[in-house]
């Protein structure tokens, strides 16, 4: 088992190294980075200075983070805009207007109906009826009028 290293809470360089190490794996929101560094035992003033430096060097950018998160969740995980909005707001504490802009930018880049069509067709292969498919897709965060349009196009039973 790995030994937990003792951290000097006022060591700004160690906090920077820890932050950069976290960013190696994936982009982080400012809120998430702050919490992770505090969990590691760094002092709040040190964490705030490190976050300011990361923002200065564009290593932490909530707008870019929100866009990347929304794009990945929509295209890879097939989650709808409503679910993504809730996750960004509740889990990462991204501001409302930043979320709105990120989701709108993603929706310009992708075809929402195609994603819904993929979900509907996969559910149809499982022999689910139209009502259950609609409920399933709606719970994933998509608007009901788009679900209806796609179901009518593919001829769901």
Short mmCIF file of C-alpha atoms in Angstrom, two decimals:
data_model
loop_
_atom_site.label_atom_id
_atom_site.label_comp_id
_atom_site.label_asym_id
_atom_site.label_seq_id
_atom_site.Cartn_x
_atom_site.Cartn_y
_atom_site.Cartn_z
CA UNK A 1 0.00 0.00 0.00
CA UNK A 2 1.19 3.48 -0.89
CA UNK A 3 2.30 5.68 2.02
CA UNK A 4 0.53 8.99 2.33
CA UNK A 5 3.08 11.78 2.20
CA UNK A 6 2.97 14.54 4.74
CA UNK A 7 2.14 17.83 3.06
CA UNK A 8 3.24 21.27 4.17
CA UNK A 9 -0.03 23.24 3.93
CA UNK A 10 1.88 26.44 3.03
CA UNK A 11 4.10 24.95 0.27
CA UNK A 12 2.86 26.74 -2.84
CA UNK A 13 5.16 24.82 -5.18
CA UNK A 14 3.82 21.50 -3.92
CA UNK A 15 0.27 22.77 -4.41
CA UNK A 16 1.14 23.79 -7.98
CA UNK A 17 2.65 20.37 -8.68
CA UNK A 18 -0.45 18.68 -7.26
CA UNK A 19 -2.72 20.87 -9.39
CA UNK A 20 -0.77 20.22 -12.59
CA UNK A 21 -0.77 16.51 -11.79
CA UNK A 22 -4.57 16.58 -11.49
CA UNK A 23 -4.82 18.43 -14.81
CA UNK A 24 -2.76 15.72 -16.52
CA UNK A 25 -5.73 13.38 -16.34
CA UNK A 26 -8.53 15.73 -17.45
CA UNK A 27 -9.69 19.33 -17.42
CA UNK A 28 -11.04 20.55 -14.08
CA UNK A 29 -13.40 23.29 -13.02
CA UNK A 30 -12.16 25.96 -10.63
CA UNK A 31 -14.48 24.65 -7.90
CA UNK A 32 -13.30 21.06 -8.38
CA UNK A 33 -9.61 22.02 -8.35
CA UNK A 34 -10.05 24.10 -5.21
CA UNK A 35 -11.76 21.22 -3.39
CA UNK A 36 -9.18 18.66 -4.48
CA UNK A 37 -6.28 20.83 -3.29
CA UNK A 38 -8.01 21.53 0.02
CA UNK A 39 -8.63 17.78 0.45
CA UNK A 40 -4.90 17.20 -0.01
CA UNK A 41 -4.31 19.46 2.99
CA UNK A 42 -3.17 22.74 1.45
CA UNK A 43 -4.01 26.07 3.10
CA UNK A 44 -6.91 28.07 1.56
CA UNK A 45 -4.75 31.12 0.78
CA UNK A 46 -2.15 28.94 -0.95
CA UNK A 47 -4.91 27.19 -2.92
CA UNK A 48 -6.40 30.53 -3.98
CA UNK A 49 -3.00 31.79 -5.20
CA UNK A 50 -2.36 28.57 -7.13
CA UNK A 51 -5.80 28.75 -8.76
CA UNK A 52 -5.20 32.37 -9.79
CA UNK A 53 -1.90 31.36 -11.41
CA UNK A 54 -3.59 28.44 -13.20
CA UNK A 55 -6.30 30.79 -14.48
CA UNK A 56 -3.66 33.29 -15.59
CA UNK A 57 -1.97 30.58 -17.67
CA UNK A 58 -5.37 29.35 -18.97
CA UNK A 59 -4.88 25.95 -17.35
CA UNK A 60 -8.20 26.36 -15.55
CA UNK A 61 -11.01 27.86 -17.60
CA UNK A 62 -14.59 27.17 -16.53
CA UNK A 63 -15.94 28.16 -19.97
CA UNK A 64 -13.70 25.68 -21.77
CA UNK A 65 -14.32 23.05 -19.10
CA UNK A 66 -18.11 23.44 -19.46
CA UNK A 67 -17.88 23.14 -23.25
CA UNK A 68 -15.67 20.05 -23.17
CA UNK A 69 -17.79 18.41 -20.46
CA UNK A 70 -21.04 19.12 -22.33
CA UNK A 71 -19.59 17.90 -25.65
CA UNK A 72 -18.31 14.64 -24.15
CA UNK A 73 -21.47 13.91 -22.16
CA UNK A 74 -23.67 14.58 -25.16
CA UNK A 75 -21.67 12.68 -27.78
CA UNK A 76 -20.13 9.88 -25.73
CA UNK A 77 -22.58 9.30 -22.88
CA UNK A 78 -25.70 10.36 -24.83
CA UNK A 79 -26.93 12.63 -22.03
CA UNK A 80 -29.29 15.44 -22.90
CA UNK A 81 -28.87 19.18 -22.32
CA UNK A 82 -31.05 19.22 -19.18
CA UNK A 83 -29.02 16.52 -17.41
CA UNK A 84 -25.73 18.13 -18.46
CA UNK A 85 -26.93 21.51 -17.17
CA UNK A 86 -27.79 20.00 -13.80
CA UNK A 87 -24.45 18.19 -13.52
CA UNK A 88 -22.42 21.30 -14.40
CA UNK A 89 -24.41 23.38 -11.96
CA UNK A 90 -24.63 21.01 -9.01
CA UNK A 91 -21.41 19.02 -9.25
CA UNK A 92 -18.97 21.60 -10.62
CA UNK A 93 -20.65 24.89 -9.54
CA UNK A 94 -20.33 26.46 -12.98
CA UNK A 95 -22.22 29.74 -13.43
CA UNK A 96 -25.60 29.63 -15.18
CA UNK A 97 -24.62 31.84 -18.13
CA UNK A 98 -21.41 29.87 -18.69
CA UNK A 99 -23.42 26.63 -18.82
CA UNK A 100 -25.94 28.18 -21.19
CA UNK A 101 -23.20 29.40 -23.56
CA UNK A 102 -21.34 26.07 -23.48
CA UNK A 103 -24.43 23.99 -24.22
CA UNK A 104 -25.50 26.32 -27.04
CA UNK A 105 -22.01 26.14 -28.55
CA UNK A 106 -22.10 22.33 -28.39
CA UNK A 107 -25.56 22.24 -29.98
CA UNK A 108 -24.17 24.27 -32.91
CA UNK A 109 -21.49 21.60 -33.43
CA UNK A 110 -23.64 18.48 -33.25
CA UNK A 111 -27.01 17.19 -34.43
CA UNK A 112 -29.20 16.54 -31.39
CA UNK A 113 -31.72 14.53 -33.40
CA UNK A 114 -28.99 12.08 -34.46
CA UNK A 115 -28.08 11.41 -30.84
CA UNK A 116 -31.73 10.89 -29.92
CA UNK A 117 -32.13 8.63 -32.97
CA UNK A 118 -29.19 6.47 -31.81
CA UNK A 119 -30.74 6.09 -28.35
CA UNK A 120 -34.21 5.34 -29.77
CA UNK A 121 -32.89 2.73 -32.20
CA UNK A 122 -30.86 1.01 -29.48
CA UNK A 123 -33.98 0.87 -27.28
CA UNK A 124 -36.08 -0.44 -30.18
CA UNK A 125 -33.57 -3.28 -30.64
CA UNK A 126 -34.34 -4.20 -27.01
CA UNK A 127 -38.02 -4.51 -28.05
CA UNK A 128 -39.23 -1.71 -25.81
CA UNK A 129 -42.55 -0.03 -26.55
CA UNK A 130 -42.84 3.61 -27.63
CA UNK A 131 -43.92 4.90 -24.20
CA UNK A 132 -40.98 3.29 -22.41
CA UNK A 133 -38.55 4.56 -25.05
CA UNK A 134 -39.92 8.07 -24.71
CA UNK A 135 -39.61 7.93 -20.90
CA UNK A 136 -36.06 6.59 -21.14
CA UNK A 137 -34.89 9.30 -23.54
CA UNK A 138 -36.70 12.02 -21.58
CA UNK A 139 -34.96 10.93 -18.34
CA UNK A 140 -31.63 11.25 -20.15
CA UNK A 141 -32.34 14.99 -20.48
CA UNK A 142 -33.82 15.52 -23.94
CA UNK A 143 -36.87 17.63 -24.81
CA UNK A 144 -40.11 15.72 -25.39
CA UNK A 145 -40.95 17.42 -28.71
CA UNK A 146 -37.60 16.27 -30.18
CA UNK A 147 -38.18 12.76 -28.88
CA UNK A 148 -41.64 12.71 -30.51
CA UNK A 149 -40.19 13.95 -33.83
CA UNK A 150 -37.51 11.25 -33.86
CA UNK A 151 -39.99 8.52 -32.84
CA UNK A 152 -42.29 9.58 -35.69
CA UNK A 153 -39.36 9.54 -38.14
CA UNK A 154 -38.16 6.05 -37.19
CA UNK A 155 -41.69 4.70 -36.76
CA UNK A 156 -41.55 3.53 -33.17
CA UNK A 157 -44.24 1.06 -32.15
#
